[in-house]
Amino acid sequence: MAARSRARPAWRLIPEIDRDPTLVTGVQGVTGRIALCGAVAVLVALLSLVGIDFSAALLAMGCAYAGTYRRIFILLATSLLLYRSGFLVDAPLLERLAAQEGVTDRISQPLLQSAMLTLVFALFSGLLVLQGNAATALRRPTMCLLLGFLGLVLATQSTLTIGMPRVLLWSFLVTCQPYLWFLAYALADAGKERSPVWQKLSVFHPFWGATLTPFGKGLSYLRRFEAKTPEELAVTQLKGVKLAAWTLLLAVGRGCFNELVHGILWLPTFDDTLLRHIVHDPYPRWIGWTSLIAYFVEDLLGMTVFGGIIVATARLAGFRLLRNTYRPLESASLADFWNRYYFYFKELLVDHFFYPTFVRCFRSHRRLRLFFATFVAACLGNLLFHFIRDIRFVVDMGLWNAVVGEQSHAFYTFVLAMSVAVSQLRRVPQRATRGWLRGRLLPCLWVCGFFCILHVFDAPLDREHTLWQRAEFLFYLLGVTT
Amino acid sequence: MTVVPASEVKSRMRSYIMQRLLMKGDGAPLHDDDLLFSSGRLDSLDAVELIMSVETDYGINFSDLGFDLTRLDSISAIARLVEQSSVEPA
């Protein structure tokens, strides 16, 4: 992220509107605000033409101008969007489970989901209150939270929970799961963040967007990035407009790239190439390589567009969040790429796995300490995050098959962790005078090549393809097998 | 634990952090209250180096304090942390 503060070129594709004093002053007035809302409405319309929903930006503009009612606005906007999406509960999964357990006729799904939502948010509130009190606070809240969640997953596998108890347990888990990492941040913050509990809950899946990964972490982090003065708000919103415009360009670029690669050149997707190899009818090797590289480019563009929309919306709401994906192709090391590719996920792993391990384990062994903490975060934390994210596989396939199905992703996280750890240990900050070829191009090619190849073990992230099938495909690409 | 004057901590930390920023090509001015990590000027690996430096130089054990990166997020914050830890050793 250090590159964020480097000198910028004079000419830019998207003008630096946030640095223009006239504009910054202008959008603080009524006319300027109306013009800004108009510009945002145009961006919403243009983005919808390329299939991107940016409508939350209109809520964000309301949030920005809500003044002292901003917190209430966030709560209402977040609740509204969560209500619209069924509070992110995987209802079809629960219906399937009820049928499997033969209790469909004994329960009303809407009633059960409402009751579970009430229970879950009451429990979250209680936990946050207890964590805010030094006498009752958990010393390692994330670990307790994860152990509690995984303990209940184990309990669902017991023969004692067959039937209704299993449905109730899964209903609880599936209701909790989308908010788990938001709760982890809120619990970690509880000691220093004295805001009312409803304010902390209002940023659980905030209206500007998130996945299971919180974009903007918790309330205390957001507070640090919140615009405090009209001028800060103007600059933050202009940054939001700028990012939205850049994201629009990237989205158009992604569309053109897809059309070129799959529409005009008829190149198969990476998934197709892998599947064809698995059924012993492989495409030529060069097509395999091309589809892998195309997938890597599509993934980078997709991640940049997806994160850009969320961060742009947060900025329009008055929160000057850092970008999620920031010039990943400029990465000079594996650790740097990971930092630039999916910033908020990396932050989640760093905050909840890396630092807690780093400050506690192997304190007198400098290199081992760094290596171990990186391994815990990038491998174990990463694996655990994805296991929880894809918890539906446990319902559909059973615990054992779901765990075994993680083998390929486990290998991916293991290689990733080892590589990032070695990259961190080898990192010696270099003055930026190594020349373009040695200092920029070669490291970038190495980093991109590494992550591109590693995708073989990560995509598609399902539980169908074994580690060996993917390894065989890689051997085929490398010319080891025919 | 010996109480280290805040001015000395700030001066030492400024020099250390400036050095790391320069290594990254960031020569922008650095003030005591400038955010280091929240602003993106330093990353998590810099945090690691900073933690080890503070541990070594001032004998602070972060596992006892309950680690919180915001306590290292500016030169002033680091000076406050060192001061508090010197007065009330964990």
XYZ file of C-alpha atoms in Angstrom:
572
model
C 0.000 0.000 0.000
C 2.999 2.237 0.280
C 2.767 3.016 -3.401
C -0.453 4.882 -2.624
C 1.481 7.890 -1.500
C 3.988 8.000 -4.351
C 4.116 10.871 -6.810
C 1.427 10.613 -9.494
C 1.816 11.367 -13.193
C 0.487 14.713 -14.406
C -1.967 13.215 -16.937
C -4.648 10.900 -15.648
C -7.457 9.007 -17.323
C -9.798 9.985 -14.492
C -9.110 13.632 -13.525
C -8.150 14.300 -9.908
C -11.395 16.069 -9.127
C -10.852 15.592 -5.391
C -7.776 17.852 -5.583
C -9.465 20.689 -7.417
C -10.153 23.431 -4.817
C -12.983 24.927 -6.892
C -14.798 21.622 -7.113
C -14.172 20.798 -3.456
C -15.683 24.119 -2.454
C -18.435 23.831 -5.035
C -19.859 20.502 -3.880
C -20.233 21.835 -0.356
C -23.006 24.189 -1.488
C -26.604 23.290 -2.375
C -26.108 23.608 -6.135
C -22.903 21.582 -5.980
C -24.617 18.866 -3.974
C -27.435 18.659 -6.504
C -24.875 18.442 -9.313
C -22.999 15.721 -7.427
C -26.231 13.748 -6.931
C -26.861 14.131 -10.667
C -23.391 12.821 -11.489
C -23.921 9.861 -9.172
C -27.317 9.140 -10.784
C -25.618 9.108 -14.206
C -22.983 6.682 -12.899
C -25.726 4.457 -11.424
C -27.418 4.364 -14.838
C -24.199 3.724 -16.767
C -23.057 0.992 -14.403
C -26.448 -0.703 -14.637
C -25.906 -0.874 -18.420
C -22.878 -3.110 -17.777
C -24.803 -5.196 -15.245
C -23.524 -3.583 -12.055
C -25.908 -2.544 -9.311
C -24.677 0.769 -7.926
C -28.097 1.832 -6.621
C -26.860 1.850 -3.016
C -24.942 4.996 -4.039
C -28.213 6.919 -3.847
C -28.655 5.757 -0.252
C -25.030 6.726 0.326
C -25.715 10.300 -0.790
C -28.594 10.449 1.680
C -26.336 9.083 4.391
C -23.654 11.675 3.676
C -26.087 14.566 4.050
C -27.932 13.113 7.049
C -25.657 15.065 9.405
C -26.300 14.140 13.022
C -28.756 11.454 11.891
C -26.070 9.624 9.914
C -25.896 6.687 12.343
C -29.672 6.222 12.278
C -29.607 6.492 8.497
C -26.973 3.745 8.295
C -29.078 1.506 10.533
C -32.204 2.066 8.450
C -30.467 1.725 5.078
C -28.624 -1.414 6.186
C -31.788 -2.940 7.646
C -33.708 -2.137 4.472
C -31.178 -3.825 2.195
C -30.785 -6.790 4.533
C -34.569 -7.190 4.671
C -34.670 -7.095 0.864
C -32.103 -9.900 0.712
C -33.781 -12.044 3.381
C -31.072 -11.120 5.907
C -28.692 -13.229 3.790
C -30.090 -16.456 5.223
C -29.767 -19.391 2.827
C -33.477 -20.283 2.958
C -33.404 -22.953 0.197
C -30.701 -24.797 2.154
C -32.849 -24.826 5.285
C -35.881 -26.028 3.324
C -33.798 -28.834 1.840
C -32.523 -29.761 5.260
C -36.034 -29.800 6.749
C -37.086 -32.174 3.983
C -34.020 -34.393 4.590
C -34.832 -34.578 8.276
C -38.530 -35.191 7.615
C -39.815 -32.210 9.601
C -41.122 -30.014 6.781
C -44.734 -30.370 7.930
C -43.854 -29.537 11.548
C -42.236 -26.141 10.995
C -43.056 -22.876 9.332
C -39.875 -21.681 7.621
C -40.729 -17.941 7.715
C -41.571 -18.186 11.405
C -38.417 -20.158 12.179
C -36.245 -17.696 10.270
C -37.797 -14.709 12.037
C -37.315 -16.360 15.419
C -33.696 -17.228 14.589
C -32.924 -13.722 13.395
C -34.326 -12.323 16.633
C -32.355 -14.837 18.669
C -29.122 -14.247 16.743
C -29.232 -10.457 16.974
C -30.224 -10.635 20.649
C -27.259 -12.933 21.223
C -24.923 -10.603 19.297
C -26.155 -7.664 21.375
C -25.620 -9.584 24.611
C -22.113 -10.619 23.580
C -21.199 -7.055 22.661
C -22.466 -5.751 25.993
C -20.507 -8.411 27.897
C -17.364 -7.762 25.837
C -17.615 -4.056 26.597
C -17.276 -4.817 30.293
C -13.712 -5.591 31.408
C -14.955 -8.082 34.015
C -16.851 -10.234 31.508
C -14.812 -9.648 28.366
C -13.377 -12.636 26.537
C -9.588 -12.447 26.222
C -9.549 -14.040 22.779
C -12.986 -13.275 21.331
C -12.310 -14.418 17.754
C -10.990 -17.767 18.873
C -13.980 -18.284 21.192
C -16.367 -17.278 18.432
C -14.845 -19.666 15.907
C -14.625 -22.530 18.384
C -18.265 -21.966 19.339
C -19.348 -21.953 15.688
C -17.329 -25.041 14.769
C -18.476 -26.791 17.938
C -22.084 -26.340 16.863
C -21.225 -27.598 13.355
C -19.810 -30.727 15.007
C -22.945 -31.037 17.133
C -25.090 -31.141 13.982
C -23.280 -34.343 13.022
C -24.207 -36.135 16.219
C -26.924 -38.789 16.147
C -28.452 -37.051 19.158
C -29.481 -34.125 16.979
C -31.329 -36.057 14.271
C -34.598 -34.442 13.191
C -35.846 -31.182 14.637
C -32.770 -30.385 16.803
C -30.555 -30.596 13.707
C -32.837 -28.289 11.740
C -32.841 -25.794 14.616
C -29.058 -25.952 14.979
C -28.468 -25.430 11.274
C -31.015 -22.672 11.199
C -29.060 -20.915 13.944
C -25.708 -21.480 12.218
C -26.897 -20.380 8.793
C -28.407 -17.229 10.310
C -25.171 -16.431 12.188
C -22.751 -17.229 9.380
C -23.093 -14.079 7.222
C -22.368 -11.889 10.256
C -19.642 -13.919 11.907
C -16.646 -11.793 10.894
C -18.532 -8.565 11.527
C -19.157 -9.830 15.035
C -15.485 -10.754 15.366
C -14.485 -7.165 14.535
C -17.149 -5.745 16.838
C -15.992 -7.964 19.730
C -12.368 -7.002 19.121
C -13.422 -3.344 19.177
C -15.776 -3.608 22.136
C -13.195 -2.597 24.725
C -12.309 0.685 23.008
C -15.517 1.496 21.129
C -18.099 2.844 23.560
C -20.886 3.484 21.047
C -24.322 1.963 21.672
C -24.748 -1.634 20.551
C -27.249 -0.708 17.815
C -24.596 1.426 16.141
C -22.175 -1.487 16.128
C -24.855 -3.784 14.711
C -25.762 -1.223 12.046
C -22.457 -1.855 10.248
C -22.941 -5.642 10.118
C -23.218 -5.961 6.340
C -23.505 -2.200 5.881
C -25.622 -0.926 3.017
C -22.581 -0.004 0.887
C -21.842 -3.706 0.488
C -19.714 -6.556 1.762
C -19.257 -10.267 1.456
C -18.494 -12.327 4.515
C -15.465 -10.042 4.590
C -16.294 -6.702 6.203
C -15.319 -3.785 3.944
C -14.548 -1.161 6.543
C -14.032 -3.643 9.397
C -15.929 -2.453 12.474
C -17.294 0.811 13.822
C -14.025 2.069 15.306
C -12.213 1.610 11.990
C -15.016 3.345 10.107
C -14.996 6.217 12.569
C -11.353 6.901 11.740
C -12.243 7.223 8.052
C -15.449 9.186 8.514
C -15.524 12.723 7.103
C -15.674 15.138 10.027
C -16.016 18.465 8.206
C -17.913 19.607 5.080
C -14.595 19.894 3.254
C -13.547 16.347 4.189
C -16.969 15.110 3.107
C -16.641 16.887 -0.251
C -13.184 15.408 -0.875
C -14.338 11.933 0.197
C -17.391 12.045 -2.065
C -15.363 13.281 -5.022
C -12.988 10.388 -4.417
C -16.062 8.140 -4.474
C -17.195 9.550 -7.819
C -13.691 9.161 -9.189
C -13.491 5.547 -8.088
C -16.963 4.782 -9.463
C -15.947 6.264 -12.821
C -12.741 4.209 -12.831
C -14.715 1.095 -11.913
C -17.095 1.796 -14.802
C -14.152 1.917 -17.205
C -12.782 -1.336 -15.815
C -16.210 -2.974 -16.046
C -16.449 -1.944 -19.708
C -12.902 -3.235 -20.212
C -13.865 -6.522 -18.565
C -16.893 -6.834 -20.845
C -14.770 -6.176 -23.943
C -12.132 -8.648 -22.758
C -14.764 -11.360 -22.186
C -16.308 -10.699 -25.574
C -12.928 -10.840 -27.284
C -11.722 -13.980 -25.513
C -14.893 -16.042 -25.341
C -17.123 -14.397 -27.968
C -14.756 -13.704 -30.859
C -11.809 -16.046 -30.236
C -14.090 -18.796 -28.864
C -11.616 -19.611 -26.131
C -13.112 -21.969 -23.514
C -13.352 -20.875 -19.901
C -10.798 -22.201 -17.467
C -13.457 -24.407 -15.841
C -14.239 -26.009 -19.224
C -10.563 -26.628 -19.904
C -10.104 -28.309 -16.521
C -13.271 -30.404 -16.918
C -12.271 -31.561 -20.389
C -8.906 -32.679 -19.062
C -10.563 -34.563 -16.203
C -12.748 -36.530 -18.655
C -9.620 -37.355 -20.716
C -10.573 -35.178 -23.655
C -8.163 -32.291 -23.156
C -7.900 -29.166 -25.232
C -4.471 -28.494 -26.767
C -1.927 -27.322 -24.226
C -1.752 -23.787 -25.576
C -5.506 -23.401 -25.117
C -5.100 -24.554 -21.508
C -2.475 -21.890 -20.891
C -4.451 -19.196 -22.659
C -7.616 -19.980 -20.710
C -5.648 -19.959 -17.437
C -4.123 -16.553 -18.214
C -7.511 -15.231 -19.376
C -9.052 -16.472 -16.140
C -6.349 -14.698 -14.134
C -7.053 -11.420 -15.960
C -10.831 -11.836 -15.574
C -10.389 -12.575 -11.881
C -8.261 -9.470 -11.339
C -10.711 -7.279 -13.235
C -13.684 -8.854 -11.445
C -12.140 -8.337 -8.030
C -11.243 -4.719 -8.826
C -14.742 -3.937 -10.098
C -16.519 -5.687 -7.238
C -14.421 -4.033 -4.521
C -14.407 -0.692 -6.337
C -18.207 -0.448 -6.257
C -18.337 -1.171 -2.534
C -15.586 1.295 -1.636
C -16.987 3.974 -3.958
C -20.378 3.653 -2.257
C -18.790 3.888 1.196
C -16.912 7.020 0.095
C -20.093 8.620 -1.211
C -21.572 7.940 2.226
C -18.690 9.868 3.788
C -16.277 7.071 4.708
C -12.903 7.459 3.033
C -12.043 3.762 2.892
C -8.912 2.494 1.214
C -9.398 0.715 -2.075
C -9.829 -3.048 -1.971
C -7.708 -3.828 -5.023
C -4.916 -1.414 -5.748
C -2.648 -1.856 -8.779
C -1.971 -5.574 -8.221
C 0.120 -5.783 -11.374
C 2.663 -3.453 -9.786
C 3.375 -5.943 -6.999
C 7.061 -6.678 -6.669
C 6.669 -9.543 -4.176
C 4.169 -12.271 -3.354
C 3.333 -10.637 -0.024
C 2.762 -7.334 -1.805
C 0.394 -8.929 -4.322
C -1.670 -10.453 -1.552
C -1.853 -7.044 0.064
C -2.972 -5.354 -3.131
C -5.309 -8.002 -4.519
C -7.969 -8.313 -1.811
C -7.063 -5.793 0.872
C -9.988 -6.298 3.263
C -9.703 -10.084 3.241
C -5.980 -9.816 3.885
C -6.744 -7.364 6.687
C -9.241 -9.821 8.175
C -6.634 -12.555 8.266
C -3.982 -10.183 9.581
C -6.231 -8.733 12.299
C -7.735 -12.003 13.530
C -4.947 -14.512 12.917
C -1.607 -12.895 12.150
C -1.257 -10.294 14.920
C -2.709 -12.464 17.718
C -0.245 -15.216 16.790
C 2.655 -12.861 16.219
C 2.447 -11.164 19.599
C 2.109 -14.478 21.476
C 4.157 -17.196 19.787
C 7.926 -17.639 19.450
C 8.631 -14.153 20.717
C 12.348 -14.740 21.027
C 12.786 -16.212 17.522
C 12.414 -13.370 15.066
C 12.213 -15.308 11.794
C 10.265 -18.274 13.142
C 7.827 -15.875 14.761
C 7.129 -14.093 11.464
C 6.967 -17.334 9.515
C 4.580 -19.026 11.942
C 2.220 -16.038 12.202
C 2.110 -15.757 8.399
C 1.399 -19.479 8.134
C -1.412 -19.325 10.691
C -3.036 -16.406 8.850
C -2.518 -17.296 5.205
C -3.031 -21.037 5.542
C -5.107 -21.914 8.605
C -7.087 -18.679 8.782
C -7.685 -18.673 5.048
C -8.835 -22.282 5.108
C -11.103 -21.726 8.089
C -12.631 -18.641 6.493
C -13.522 -20.565 3.343
C -14.765 -23.582 5.266
C -17.172 -21.312 7.154
C -18.095 -19.404 4.002
C -18.989 -22.676 2.236
C -20.646 -24.250 5.259
C -23.538 -25.352 3.016
C -21.286 -28.155 1.756
C -21.462 -29.737 5.204
C -25.252 -29.894 4.888
C -25.150 -31.167 1.327
C -22.186 -33.543 1.502
C -21.707 -34.316 5.199
C -18.850 -33.079 7.371
C -16.276 -35.643 6.278
C -16.832 -35.132 2.549
C -16.856 -31.363 2.984
C -13.530 -31.511 4.842
C -11.994 -33.922 2.320
C -13.319 -31.723 -0.469
C -11.181 -28.907 0.942
C -8.000 -30.769 -0.036
C -7.287 -28.761 -3.133
C -7.977 -25.463 -1.424
C -5.900 -26.636 1.564
C -2.991 -27.228 -0.809
C -3.585 -23.795 -2.342
C -3.532 -22.073 1.046
C -0.488 -24.089 2.131
C 1.541 -23.088 -0.938
C 0.277 -19.527 -0.651
C 1.218 -19.309 3.034
C 4.661 -20.785 2.493
C 5.352 -18.494 -0.431
C 4.106 -15.359 1.296
C 6.045 -16.271 4.443
C 9.275 -16.795 2.494
C 8.581 -13.607 0.551
C 8.189 -11.700 3.829
C 11.365 -13.158 5.300
C 13.334 -12.305 2.177
C 11.924 -8.838 1.883
C 14.544 -6.199 2.257
C 13.123 -2.786 1.466
C 14.868 -1.590 -1.680
C 15.334 1.927 -2.783
C 13.362 2.507 -5.949
C 16.483 2.776 -8.102
C 16.874 -0.757 -9.405
C 15.742 0.136 -12.882
C 12.523 -0.652 -14.677
C 13.495 -4.153 -15.824
C 14.950 -5.522 -12.563
C 12.971 -3.378 -10.202
C 9.544 -3.580 -11.831
C 9.002 -5.846 -14.814
C 10.749 -9.066 -13.759
C 9.349 -9.118 -10.183
C 5.856 -8.355 -11.543
C 6.066 -11.157 -14.112
C 7.230 -13.602 -11.453
C 4.475 -12.604 -9.023
C 1.700 -12.676 -11.638
C 2.982 -15.968 -13.057
C 2.996 -17.526 -9.603
C -0.556 -16.460 -8.725
C -1.802 -17.365 -12.188
C -0.497 -20.927 -11.877
C -1.695 -21.237 -8.294
C -5.241 -20.604 -9.552
C -5.246 -24.167 -10.904
C -5.765 -25.322 -7.306
C -8.284 -22.672 -6.415
C -10.668 -22.382 -9.345
C -13.412 -23.334 -9.582
C -13.582 -23.454 -5.792
C -15.904 -26.410 -5.427
C -15.585 -29.737 -3.671
C -15.827 -31.821 -6.816
C -12.306 -31.837 -8.194
C -9.570 -33.547 -6.238
C -6.104 -32.235 -5.606
C -4.663 -34.947 -7.813
C -6.970 -34.105 -10.749
C -5.856 -30.491 -10.573
C -2.206 -31.469 -10.182
C -2.522 -33.713 -13.253
C -3.927 -30.781 -15.172
C -0.978 -28.621 -14.125
C 1.452 -31.380 -15.135
C -0.285 -31.479 -18.503
C 0.075 -27.717 -18.901
C 3.750 -27.929 -17.973
C 4.304 -30.700 -20.498
C 5.165 -33.305 -17.846
C 2.307 -35.550 -19.009
C 0.490 -35.777 -22.330
C 10.846 -0.082 33.974
C 12.576 3.248 33.270
C 10.302 6.054 32.142
C 11.397 7.199 28.693
C 10.569 10.824 27.827
C 7.889 11.072 25.138
C 10.048 13.448 23.108
C 12.819 10.866 22.936
C 10.415 8.124 21.889
C 8.946 10.375 19.211
C 12.328 11.356 17.861
C 13.531 7.756 17.713
C 10.327 6.492 16.150
C 10.193 9.311 13.614
C 13.680 8.491 12.446
C 12.869 4.757 12.257
C 9.570 5.248 10.409
C 10.979 7.871 8.043
C 13.657 5.380 7.108
C 11.057 2.722 6.276
C 8.963 5.200 4.307
C 11.991 6.357 2.324
C 12.786 2.746 1.459
C 9.327 2.585 -0.132
C 9.893 5.786 -2.078
C 7.615 7.791 0.220
C 9.376 11.046 0.969
C 6.275 12.987 2.040
C 6.537 14.868 5.345
C 5.686 12.941 8.499
C 3.985 14.656 11.435
C 3.461 13.225 14.893
C -0.279 12.714 14.376
C -0.159 11.440 10.800
C -1.814 8.034 10.467
C 0.664 5.357 9.471
C -1.366 2.206 8.887
C -4.888 3.566 8.410
C -3.565 5.831 5.660
C -1.861 2.951 3.859
C 1.607 4.486 4.155
C 2.809 1.480 6.154
C 1.578 -2.082 5.734
C 1.232 -5.096 7.995
C 4.836 -6.150 7.512
C 5.981 -2.697 8.577
C 3.751 -3.167 11.622
C 5.625 -6.346 12.417
C 8.972 -4.547 12.234
C 7.590 -1.727 14.346
C 6.253 -4.124 16.971
C 9.621 -5.854 17.223
C 11.397 -2.535 17.444
C 9.127 -1.272 20.235
C 9.402 -4.608 22.063
C 13.188 -4.553 21.872
C 13.740 -0.873 22.601
C 11.149 -0.372 25.348
C 10.539 -3.879 26.708
C 6.835 -3.838 25.886
C 5.017 -7.161 25.661
C 2.094 -6.776 23.278
C 0.544 -10.084 24.271
C 0.013 -8.668 27.773
C -1.445 -5.425 26.461
C -4.048 -6.948 24.190
C -2.740 -6.114 20.762
C -4.345 -3.203 18.980
C -2.746 -1.691 15.878
C -4.406 1.681 16.462
C -1.954 2.103 19.357
C 0.850 2.181 16.797
C -0.992 4.194 14.165
C 0.943 7.440 14.649
C 4.153 8.620 16.263
C 2.122 10.249 19.038
C 0.175 7.026 19.618
C 3.418 5.038 19.938
C 4.808 7.587 22.400
C 1.589 7.342 24.466
C 1.790 3.549 24.422
C 5.395 3.565 25.618
C 4.582 6.139 28.282
C 1.575 4.188 29.599
C 3.480 0.922 29.579
C 6.360 2.507 31.503
C 4.043 3.927 34.153
C 1.828 0.860 34.475
C 3.835 -2.193 33.477
C 1.511 -5.034 32.449
